[in-house]
XYZ file of C-alpha atoms in Angstrom:
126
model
C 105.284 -14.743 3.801
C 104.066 -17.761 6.170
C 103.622 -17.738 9.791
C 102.397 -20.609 11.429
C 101.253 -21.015 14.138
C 101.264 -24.180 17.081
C 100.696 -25.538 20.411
C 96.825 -24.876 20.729
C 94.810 -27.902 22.322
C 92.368 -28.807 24.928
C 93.174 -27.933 28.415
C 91.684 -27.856 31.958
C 90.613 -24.435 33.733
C 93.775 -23.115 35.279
C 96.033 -25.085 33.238
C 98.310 -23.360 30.862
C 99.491 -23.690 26.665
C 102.663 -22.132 25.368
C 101.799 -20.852 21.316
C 103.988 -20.264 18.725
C 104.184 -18.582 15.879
C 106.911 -19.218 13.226
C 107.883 -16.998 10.281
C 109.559 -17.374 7.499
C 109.617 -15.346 3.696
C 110.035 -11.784 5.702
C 112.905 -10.140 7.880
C 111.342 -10.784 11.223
C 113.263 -8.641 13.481
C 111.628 -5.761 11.481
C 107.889 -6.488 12.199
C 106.082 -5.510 15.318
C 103.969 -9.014 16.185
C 100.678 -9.310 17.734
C 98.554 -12.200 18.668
C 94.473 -12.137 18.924
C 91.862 -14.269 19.160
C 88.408 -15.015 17.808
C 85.648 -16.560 19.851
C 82.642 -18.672 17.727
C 80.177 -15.833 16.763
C 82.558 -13.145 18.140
C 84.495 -10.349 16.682
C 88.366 -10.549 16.579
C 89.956 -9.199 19.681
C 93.209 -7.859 20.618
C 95.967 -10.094 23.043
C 99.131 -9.096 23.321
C 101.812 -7.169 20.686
C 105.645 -7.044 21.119
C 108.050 -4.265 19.351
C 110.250 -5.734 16.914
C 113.211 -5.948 18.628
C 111.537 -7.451 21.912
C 111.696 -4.647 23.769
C 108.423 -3.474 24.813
C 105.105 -5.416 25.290
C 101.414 -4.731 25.545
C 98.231 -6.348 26.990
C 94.620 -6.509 26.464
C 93.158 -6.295 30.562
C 92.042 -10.033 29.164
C 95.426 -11.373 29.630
C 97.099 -8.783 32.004
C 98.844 -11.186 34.760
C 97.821 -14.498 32.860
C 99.912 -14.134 29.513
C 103.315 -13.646 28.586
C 104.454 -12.666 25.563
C 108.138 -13.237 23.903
C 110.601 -13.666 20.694
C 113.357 -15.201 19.521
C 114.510 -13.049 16.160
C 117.203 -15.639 16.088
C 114.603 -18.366 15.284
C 111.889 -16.150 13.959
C 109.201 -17.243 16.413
C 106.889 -15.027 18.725
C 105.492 -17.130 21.774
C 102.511 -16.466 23.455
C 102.748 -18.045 27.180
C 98.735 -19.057 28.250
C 98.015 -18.985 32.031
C 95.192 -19.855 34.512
C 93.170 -20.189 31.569
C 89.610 -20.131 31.687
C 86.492 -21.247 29.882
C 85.998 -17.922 28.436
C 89.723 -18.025 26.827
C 88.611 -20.573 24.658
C 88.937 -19.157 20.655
C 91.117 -19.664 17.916
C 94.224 -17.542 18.316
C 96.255 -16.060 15.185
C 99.742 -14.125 15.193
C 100.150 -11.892 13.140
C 103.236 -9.178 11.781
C 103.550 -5.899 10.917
C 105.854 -3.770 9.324
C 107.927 -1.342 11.802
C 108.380 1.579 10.272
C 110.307 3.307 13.074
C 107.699 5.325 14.529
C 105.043 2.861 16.598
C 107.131 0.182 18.607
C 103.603 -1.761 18.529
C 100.132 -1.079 17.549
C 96.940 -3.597 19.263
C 94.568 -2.595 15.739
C 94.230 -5.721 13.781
C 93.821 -3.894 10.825
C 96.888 -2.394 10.927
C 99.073 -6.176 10.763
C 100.013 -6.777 6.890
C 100.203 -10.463 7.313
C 98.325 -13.535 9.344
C 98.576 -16.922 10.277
C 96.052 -19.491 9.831
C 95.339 -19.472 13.816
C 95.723 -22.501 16.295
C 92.656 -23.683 18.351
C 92.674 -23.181 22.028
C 89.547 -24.822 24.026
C 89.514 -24.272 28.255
C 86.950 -27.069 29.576
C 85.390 -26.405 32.878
């Protein structure tokens, strides 16, 4: 199982980055994804997470009204839509899948994901 993810880079305050985050070695429409990020010298925290089939989404209060989150099971890619980012947004952010087994449509507990990508850098100057 891979997923890679893309499109981090160095933007402006209130400037915006589309992520993704492509799979491949699993059947993706049957994993709950989640994307979170990690701050220098700060614990991993909790995004966004979208059902399997696309159905249903969640927020951290972080990104409520400034992030989107979306699939494509056709192409096996989750996208994470940055907004009005700020300084503090800056981290390295990592997708990452887990299993649906038909109860949870999503779940925001990292250690709950069974696999991870290698994260994409995301730096908001001021």
């Amino acid at each position: 199982v891979q997923l890679q993810a893309s499109g981090g880079g160095l933007v402006q305050a209130g400037g915006s980055l589309r992520l993704s985050c492509a799979a491949s070695g699993l059947t993706f429409s049957r994993y709950i994804m989640g994307w979170f990020r990690q701050a220098p010298g700060k614990e991993v925290e909790f995004i966004s997470t979208i059902s399997a089939s696309g159905s249903t989404t969640f927020f951290a209060d972080s990104a409520k009204g400034r992030f989107t989150i979306s699939r494509d099971n056709a192409k096996d890619t989750v996208y994470l839509q940055l907004s009005s980012l700020r300084p503090k947004d800056t981290a390295i952010y990592y997708c990452a899948a887990k299993w649906y087994n038909g109860v949870h449509l999503y779940t925001t507990t990292a250690s709950e994901y069974d696999y991870w990508g290698q994260g994409t850098q995301v730096t908001v100057s001021s």
